[in-house]
Every structure is written in C-alpha cells, then in structure tokens.
C-alpha cells in the first residue's frame, strides 16, 4: 500500500514537472502574447496541479493536505483572472492577436476575426 | 524524488525567465513573471517537503496571494499608469 | 443572511485550518475575528448573491469534476501541439454568445474557458465573449457549446426556471 502510494506520488510529480516544462517551452516558442497565454495556462493548471497532487498523495490525509488543496483552489481561481486582466491590458495597449497562423507583424493585423465566428 | 522535482521546477523557471528577459512587449514580461511566481509557489511547497518542514506551505499560500495581487497591480499600472481609479476617458472600464 | 452565515462558516473553517491549534483562547480569537470580518463585509455591501453565491454550490460541485476532466484533455492536446517540431497552430479569435442569464454565470463560463488551455477569453461584454483559440480543434470544441450548456445548467434555477428555487 505504501509502495503503491509512493509510485502514484512519483508519477504525479514526474508528470507535473513534464507539463510545467512543456508549458514553459510553449511560453518561449509560441508566436505572440495571446498564444503564450496558452502555454502559461498549461503551467498554471496541470503542471502546478499535478506536482501538488503528488505532494498530497505522499502526505496522506492530514492538515498539510488540506492546505495544499487550498493552494490549488486559490491558483485555479486566480489564474484565469490574471490571464483575463493581462489580455484586456494587452488589447488596450494596442497588441492585436495574430490570427490564422499568419506571421504578420502584430501592428498590421486589423480588428477582423479569422476563422469560424458565431454570434 | 523531491530534489528531482525541485530541479525540474528550477529549469522551468529558467525557461520562463528567458521569456521575461527576451519578451518583445511588456505583456510578455508580465506573463512570464506571473508564470515564475506560480512556479515559485510550487517550489516553496516542494522545498517544504524536501526539508521536512510542512510549515513552508503557509509561506507558499501567502506567496500565491501576493503573486496574484502583484500581477493584477502591475497589469493595472501598465494599463492606466495609475493605481487608483481609471481616468474617465477610458471606455474599456476596469482591469 | 444565509450568505453572511455561510461566509462566517467558511472564514472560521479557514481559521481552524490555518492555525492548527485548538486551545480555547485561539478558538475564541477566531470567533472574534470571524465576526468582525463578517460585519465589515456587510458594511461594505460585499455579501450578496453575486459576491458569495452559496445558492450555486451544490450544482457547482457537480460541475467541477467535468471541468477538471476537460482541463486534463485540453492540456494533453495543447502539450502535444507545443512539443511538435513544427507547431500546427491556427490562432483564431471567435465571438461566442453565452446563454447564461446573470453576470455571475457569464463569469463562470469565461473563467472555465480560460482555465482550459487552448482557449483564452480576452473580452466579455454584455454576454458576448471574445475567445482566443490556439488551435482549430479547441475552437471547434468551444463552438459545439457543451461547456456553455453545462454552465447554464449550473446557473440553473437562478430565475425560477429549473428544478428548485435558490
């Protein structure tokens, strides 16, 4: 049983580290600030969540686990709020999202919406 | 195994920091710094387990709060050049 | 009043959790701080159905597992896109109409969208959301409207329609 918990905890830590790493790679590789938000999203949800879940499994059911849950819940509420505030600020600051994979400079892309749209 | 996780988090932080230094716009930098902050929360929690001192979790919790407030404040400052109420001419409203 | 009681219970639970000491003195101080904070929140008009939506909690708890599973699936998709040497991304901005009735419902919907990697809400005005989607698949998943229906179901009986009033 203890071995099983150890293995699960290991798996969560490794998977979480991997997702966090991929998220950071996304932050570096993706083309513009709006696309980079998706990389940060991976890091903020599954990367952070799985590492803390690994810690929870390691700890068992104690007060420490409840505190870890509290941290996860808080980040799950805070992360979209931050992202949204940042997106609004970027739009307001004149950064337009690059659409449809065209590598147009951000300043030239106009207000039009690419791809499917629905009202 | 916690040491391994810490190392992975540190490498990830270095990558995010690279974007914070490179980032062409200020928003890239804010995004990267926010990511570094989230990773710091995780790193503090993992370090608490590594050192066998779960009291570090309280610090991690407080750091998460500060990280959120700091990012919102910086975003608002960049947008309005002001931390108080936005000036009336801006029609996009609050943060 | 229900909101105030629930806020007090949550705050006191938080106190018990974070202190970890259960002596009469500390428990009493916790009660005192909780009461003071609830009174201040009342004076600041922070306790209303929007600020502390206790009437949604039951259905919201049912919504969370589904959302978590969606987040895991979307994470794997986007991670796969990022690690490919040639990233197959097609960023689009789409406008969606949320079918929720209250602002709270719209905010839950927008936050759920942002929390799912691959889609980020970049604007929300009068129930119309601007969503930045990283890939075509993420955009199509959103257009299918599954998440929209579920969030509307969470909001559910907010104005008398649905199984029971709040």
Coordinates of C-alpha atoms in Angstrom, one line a residue:
Chain A
X1 CA 0.0 0.0 0.0
X2 CA 2.8 2.4 0.9
X3 CA 4.6 1.3 -2.2
X4 CA 1.6 2.0 -4.3
X5 CA 1.2 5.5 -2.8
X6 CA 4.9 6.1 -3.5
X7 CA 4.5 5.1 -7.1
X8 CA 1.4 7.3 -7.6
X9 CA 3.2 10.2 -5.9
X10 CA 6.2 9.7 -8.1
X11 CA 4.1 9.5 -11.2
X12 CA 2.3 12.7 -10.4
X13 CA 5.5 14.6 -9.6
X14 CA 7.1 13.5 -12.9
X15 CA 4.0 14.2 -15.0
X16 CA 3.6 17.6 -13.3
X17 CA 7.2 18.5 -13.9
X18 CA 6.9 17.4 -17.5
X19 CA 3.7 19.5 -18.1
X20 CA 5.3 22.5 -16.4
X21 CA 8.3 22.2 -18.6
X22 CA 6.2 21.9 -21.7
X23 CA 4.2 25.0 -20.6
X24 CA 7.5 26.9 -20.3
X25 CA 8.6 25.7 -23.7
X26 CA 5.3 27.0 -25.0
X27 CA 5.9 30.3 -23.4
X28 CA 9.1 30.5 -25.3
X29 CA 8.1 29.0 -28.7
X30 CA 4.6 30.4 -29.3
X31 CA 4.4 33.4 -31.6
X32 CA 2.6 36.2 -29.7
X33 CA 1.5 37.2 -26.3
X34 CA -2.0 35.8 -26.6
X35 CA -0.7 32.4 -27.8
X36 CA 1.8 32.4 -25.0
X37 CA -1.1 32.6 -22.5
X38 CA -2.0 29.1 -23.5
X39 CA 1.5 27.9 -22.5
X40 CA 1.1 29.7 -19.2
X41 CA -2.3 28.0 -18.9
X42 CA -0.7 24.6 -19.1
X43 CA 1.8 25.6 -16.4
X44 CA -0.9 27.0 -14.2
X45 CA -3.3 24.2 -14.3
X46 CA -1.9 20.7 -14.9
X47 CA 1.8 21.5 -14.2
X48 CA 1.1 23.1 -10.8
X49 CA -1.9 20.8 -10.0
X50 CA -0.1 17.5 -10.6
X51 CA 3.0 18.4 -8.6
X52 CA 0.9 19.5 -5.7
X53 CA -1.3 16.4 -6.1
X54 CA 1.9 14.3 -5.9
X55 CA 2.7 16.0 -2.6
X56 CA -0.8 15.4 -1.4
X57 CA -0.6 11.6 -2.1
X58 CA 2.8 11.5 -0.4
X59 CA 1.4 13.2 2.7
X60 CA -1.8 11.2 3.1
X61 CA -4.8 12.8 4.8
X62 CA -3.6 15.4 7.2
X63 CA -3.9 19.2 7.7
X64 CA -1.0 19.6 5.3
X65 CA -3.0 18.1 2.5
X66 CA -5.9 20.4 3.2
X67 CA -3.5 23.4 2.9
X68 CA -2.2 22.0 -0.4
X69 CA -5.8 21.8 -1.6
X70 CA -6.3 25.4 -0.6
X71 CA -3.3 26.5 -2.6
X72 CA -4.6 24.6 -5.7
X73 CA -8.1 26.0 -5.4
X74 CA -6.7 29.5 -5.0
X75 CA -4.5 29.2 -8.0
X76 CA -7.4 27.8 -10.0
X77 CA -9.4 30.9 -9.3
X78 CA -6.6 33.4 -9.6
X79 CA -5.0 32.1 -12.8
X80 CA -7.9 32.9 -15.2
X81 CA -8.5 36.3 -13.6
X82 CA -4.8 37.2 -14.1
X83 CA -4.9 36.0 -17.7
X84 CA -8.0 37.9 -18.4
X85 CA -6.7 41.1 -16.9
X86 CA -3.5 40.7 -18.9
X87 CA -5.4 40.1 -22.1
X88 CA -7.5 43.2 -21.6
X89 CA -4.4 45.3 -20.9
X90 CA -2.6 43.9 -24.0
X91 CA -5.7 44.7 -26.2
X92 CA -5.9 48.1 -24.7
X93 CA -2.2 48.7 -25.2
X94 CA -2.5 48.1 -28.9
X95 CA -1.3 44.5 -29.2
X96 CA -3.6 42.7 -31.7
X97 CA -3.7 38.9 -31.7
X98 CA -2.0 37.2 -34.7
X99 CA -4.8 35.1 -36.3
X100 CA -4.8 32.1 -38.6
X101 CA -1.1 31.4 -38.2
X102 CA -0.1 34.2 -40.5
X103 CA 3.2 35.7 -39.2
X104 CA 2.0 39.2 -39.8
X105 CA 3.5 41.8 -37.5
X106 CA 1.2 42.4 -34.6
X107 CA 0.7 46.1 -35.5
X108 CA -0.6 45.3 -39.0
X109 CA -3.2 42.8 -38.1
X110 CA -6.5 44.6 -38.0
X111 CA -9.7 44.1 -36.0
X112 CA -11.1 41.4 -38.2
X113 CA -11.8 38.0 -36.7
X114 CA -10.4 34.9 -38.5
X115 CA -11.9 31.5 -38.8
X116 CA -15.3 30.5 -37.5
X117 CA -17.3 33.1 -35.8
X118 CA -20.7 32.9 -34.2
X119 CA -22.9 35.5 -32.6
Chain B
X1 CA 12.5 12.5 -5.5
X2 CA 11.6 15.9 -4.2
X3 CA 15.0 17.0 -5.2
X4 CA 14.4 15.9 -8.8
X5 CA 11.1 17.8 -8.8
X6 CA 12.8 20.9 -7.5
X7 CA 15.4 20.7 -10.2
X8 CA 12.7 20.3 -12.9
X9 CA 10.9 23.4 -11.5
X10 CA 14.2 25.4 -11.5
X11 CA 14.8 24.5 -15.1
X12 CA 11.3 25.5 -16.0
X13 CA 11.7 28.8 -14.1
X14 CA 14.9 29.5 -16.1
X15 CA 12.9 29.0 -19.3
X16 CA 10.2 31.3 -18.2
X17 CA 12.8 33.9 -17.1
X18 CA 14.3 33.7 -20.6
X19 CA 11.0 34.9 -22.0
X20 CA 10.8 37.6 -19.3
X21 CA 14.2 38.9 -20.5
X22 CA 13.6 38.4 -24.2
X23 CA 9.9 39.3 -24.4
X24 CA 9.3 41.9 -27.1
X25 CA 6.3 43.5 -25.3
X26 CA 5.8 44.4 -21.7
X27 CA 2.9 42.0 -21.6
X28 CA 5.1 39.0 -22.4
X29 CA 7.2 40.0 -19.5
X30 CA 4.3 40.2 -17.1
X31 CA 3.1 36.8 -18.4
X32 CA 6.5 35.3 -17.8
X33 CA 6.9 36.8 -14.4
X34 CA 3.5 35.5 -13.4
X35 CA 4.5 32.1 -14.5
X36 CA 7.7 32.3 -12.5
X37 CA 5.6 33.3 -9.5
X38 CA 3.4 30.3 -9.8
X39 CA 6.5 28.1 -10.1
X40 CA 7.9 29.7 -7.0
X41 CA 4.7 28.8 -5.1
X42 CA 5.2 25.2 -6.2
X43 CA 8.9 25.3 -5.4
X44 CA 8.3 26.5 -1.9
X45 CA 5.8 23.7 -1.3
X46 CA 8.2 21.1 -2.7
X47 CA 11.0 22.5 -0.7
X48 CA 8.9 22.3 2.5
X49 CA 8.6 18.5 1.8
X50 CA 12.3 18.2 0.9
X51 CA 13.4 19.8 4.2
X52 CA 10.7 18.0 6.2
X53 CA 9.1 21.3 7.4
X54 CA 5.5 21.5 6.3
X55 CA 5.3 25.0 7.7
X56 CA 6.6 26.2 4.4
X57 CA 3.1 25.6 3.0
X58 CA 1.9 28.7 4.8
X59 CA 4.5 30.7 3.0
X60 CA 3.6 29.1 -0.3
X61 CA -0.1 30.1 0.3
X62 CA 0.9 33.7 1.2
X63 CA 3.2 33.8 -1.9
X64 CA 0.3 32.7 -4.1
X65 CA -1.8 35.6 -2.7
X66 CA 1.0 38.1 -3.2
X67 CA 1.7 36.8 -6.7
X68 CA -1.9 37.3 -7.7
X69 CA -2.2 40.8 -6.3
X70 CA 1.2 41.8 -7.7
X71 CA 0.3 40.7 -11.2
X72 CA -3.0 42.5 -11.1
X73 CA -1.4 45.6 -9.8
X74 CA 1.3 45.7 -12.4
X75 CA -1.2 45.0 -15.1
X76 CA -3.4 47.8 -13.9
X77 CA -0.4 50.1 -13.6
X78 CA 0.7 49.4 -17.2
X79 CA -2.8 49.9 -18.5
X80 CA -3.7 53.1 -16.7
X81 CA -0.3 54.4 -15.5
X82 CA -2.1 54.8 -12.2
X83 CA -3.1 52.5 -9.3
X84 CA -6.2 54.5 -8.3
X85 CA -9.4 54.8 -10.3
X86 CA -9.0 54.8 -14.1
X87 CA -9.5 58.1 -15.8
X88 CA -12.9 58.7 -17.2
X89 CA -11.9 58.8 -20.9
X90 CA -11.1 55.1 -20.9
X91 CA -14.1 53.2 -22.1
X92 CA -12.8 49.7 -21.5
X93 CA -13.5 50.1 -17.8
X94 CA -11.7 48.4 -15.0
X95 CA -8.8 46.0 -15.1
Chain C
X1 CA -28.5 36.4 5.9
X2 CA -27.8 32.9 4.6
X3 CA -24.8 34.4 2.7
X4 CA -23.5 36.0 5.9
X5 CA -23.8 32.8 7.9
X6 CA -22.1 30.8 5.1
X7 CA -19.3 33.4 4.8
X8 CA -18.7 33.2 8.6
X9 CA -18.6 29.4 8.5
X10 CA -16.1 29.5 5.6
X11 CA -13.9 32.0 7.4
X12 CA -14.0 30.1 10.7
X13 CA -13.1 26.9 8.8
X14 CA -10.2 28.7 7.3
X15 CA -9.1 29.9 10.7
X16 CA -9.2 26.4 12.2
X17 CA -7.3 25.1 9.2
X18 CA -4.5 27.6 9.1
X19 CA -3.9 27.9 12.9
X20 CA -3.9 24.2 13.7
X21 CA -4.0 24.9 17.4
X22 CA -7.2 24.1 19.2
X23 CA -7.0 25.8 22.6
X24 CA -9.9 27.8 24.0
X25 CA -8.1 31.1 23.6
X26 CA -7.3 30.7 19.9
X27 CA -10.7 29.3 19.1
X28 CA -12.2 32.4 20.9
X29 CA -10.0 34.8 19.0
X30 CA -11.0 33.0 15.8
X31 CA -14.7 33.6 16.6
X32 CA -14.0 37.3 17.3
X33 CA -12.1 37.8 14.0
X34 CA -14.7 36.0 12.0
X35 CA -17.5 38.2 13.5
X36 CA -15.5 41.3 12.8
X37 CA -14.7 40.4 9.2
X38 CA -18.4 39.4 8.5
X39 CA -19.6 42.7 10.0
X40 CA -17.1 44.7 7.9
X41 CA -18.1 42.8 4.8
X42 CA -21.7 43.6 5.5
X43 CA -20.9 47.3 5.9
X44 CA -19.1 47.2 2.6
X45 CA -22.1 45.5 0.9
X46 CA -19.9 42.6 -0.2
X47 CA -22.4 40.0 0.9
X48 CA -24.9 39.4 -1.8
X49 CA -25.9 36.7 -4.1
X50 CA -23.2 37.6 -6.6
X51 CA -20.3 38.1 -4.1
X52 CA -21.0 34.9 -2.2
X53 CA -23.1 32.6 -4.5
X54 CA -23.9 29.9 -1.9
X55 CA -27.1 29.0 -3.8
X56 CA -25.0 27.6 -6.6
X57 CA -22.6 25.5 -4.6
X58 CA -24.4 22.1 -4.9
X59 CA -24.6 22.2 -8.7
X60 CA -21.2 23.8 -8.9
X61 CA -19.7 20.8 -7.1
X62 CA -21.1 18.6 -9.7
X63 CA -19.7 20.8 -12.5
X64 CA -16.1 20.8 -11.1
X65 CA -15.2 17.1 -12.0
X66 CA -16.4 17.6 -15.5
X67 CA -14.3 20.8 -15.8
X68 CA -11.2 19.1 -14.4
X69 CA -11.5 16.3 -16.9
X70 CA -11.9 18.8 -19.7
X71 CA -8.8 20.6 -18.5
X72 CA -6.8 17.4 -18.5
X73 CA -7.9 16.6 -22.0
X74 CA -7.2 20.1 -23.3
X75 CA -3.8 20.1 -21.6
X76 CA -2.7 16.9 -23.3
X77 CA -3.9 18.3 -26.7
X78 CA -2.1 21.6 -26.3
X79 CA 1.1 20.0 -24.9
X80 CA 1.2 17.7 -27.9
X81 CA 0.9 20.7 -30.2
X82 CA 3.7 22.6 -28.4
X83 CA 6.2 19.8 -28.5
X84 CA 5.9 19.1 -32.2
X85 CA 8.9 20.5 -34.0
X86 CA 6.6 22.3 -36.4
X87 CA 3.8 23.7 -34.3
X88 CA 0.4 23.1 -36.1
X89 CA -1.3 26.2 -34.6
X90 CA -4.0 28.2 -36.1
X91 CA -4.8 31.1 -33.7
X92 CA -8.3 32.4 -34.2
X93 CA -10.4 35.0 -32.4
X94 CA -14.1 34.0 -32.2
X95 CA -17.1 35.6 -30.7
X96 CA -19.5 33.5 -28.7
X97 CA -22.8 34.2 -27.1
X98 CA -23.1 32.9 -23.6
X99 CA -26.6 31.7 -22.8
X100 CA -26.3 32.4 -19.1
X101 CA -28.7 34.8 -17.6
X102 CA -26.7 36.5 -14.9
X103 CA -23.3 38.2 -14.9
X104 CA -22.1 35.6 -12.5
X105 CA -23.0 32.8 -15.0
X106 CA -21.1 34.6 -17.7
X107 CA -18.1 35.0 -15.4
X108 CA -18.1 31.3 -14.6
X109 CA -18.3 30.5 -18.3
X110 CA -15.5 32.9 -19.1
X111 CA -13.2 31.6 -16.4
X112 CA -13.9 28.0 -17.4
X113 CA -12.9 28.8 -20.9
X114 CA -9.7 30.5 -19.8
X115 CA -8.9 27.7 -17.4
X116 CA -9.0 25.2 -20.3
X117 CA -5.7 25.5 -22.1
X118 CA -6.1 26.3 -25.8
X119 CA -8.8 28.8 -25.3
X120 CA -8.5 32.2 -23.5
X121 CA -11.3 34.7 -23.0
X122 CA -9.9 38.1 -24.0
X123 CA -13.1 40.1 -23.7
X124 CA -16.6 39.8 -22.1
X125 CA -19.2 42.5 -22.9
X126 CA -22.9 42.1 -22.4
X127 CA -22.7 38.3 -22.5
X128 CA -20.7 38.2 -25.8
X129 CA -17.3 36.6 -25.2
X130 CA -14.2 37.2 -27.4
X131 CA -12.2 34.0 -27.2
X132 CA -8.7 33.5 -28.5
X133 CA -8.3 29.8 -29.5
X134 CA -4.8 28.4 -30.2
X135 CA -5.9 25.5 -32.5
X136 CA -8.8 24.7 -34.8
X137 CA -9.8 21.8 -32.6
X138 CA -10.0 23.9 -29.5
X139 CA -12.2 26.5 -31.3
X140 CA -14.5 23.7 -32.6
X141 CA -14.8 22.2 -29.2
X142 CA -16.0 25.5 -27.9
X143 CA -18.4 26.2 -30.8
X144 CA -20.1 22.8 -30.1
X145 CA -21.4 24.6 -27.0
X146 CA -21.1 21.7 -24.5
X147 CA -19.5 23.9 -21.8
X148 CA -22.0 26.7 -22.4
X149 CA -24.9 24.3 -21.7
X150 CA -23.3 22.9 -18.6
X151 CA -22.6 26.4 -17.1
X152 CA -26.1 27.4 -17.9
X153 CA -27.2 24.2 -16.0
X154 CA -25.1 25.3 -13.1
X155 CA -26.7 28.6 -13.0
X156 CA -30.0 26.7 -13.5
X157 CA -32.8 27.9 -11.2
X158 CA -31.4 31.4 -10.8
X159 CA -34.6 32.9 -12.0
X160 CA -37.2 30.4 -11.2
X161 CA -36.6 28.1 -14.2
X162 CA -35.3 24.6 -13.3
X163 CA -35.7 22.1 -10.6
X164 CA -35.9 24.3 -7.5
X165 CA -35.6 27.9 -6.4
X166 CA -32.4 29.0 -4.7

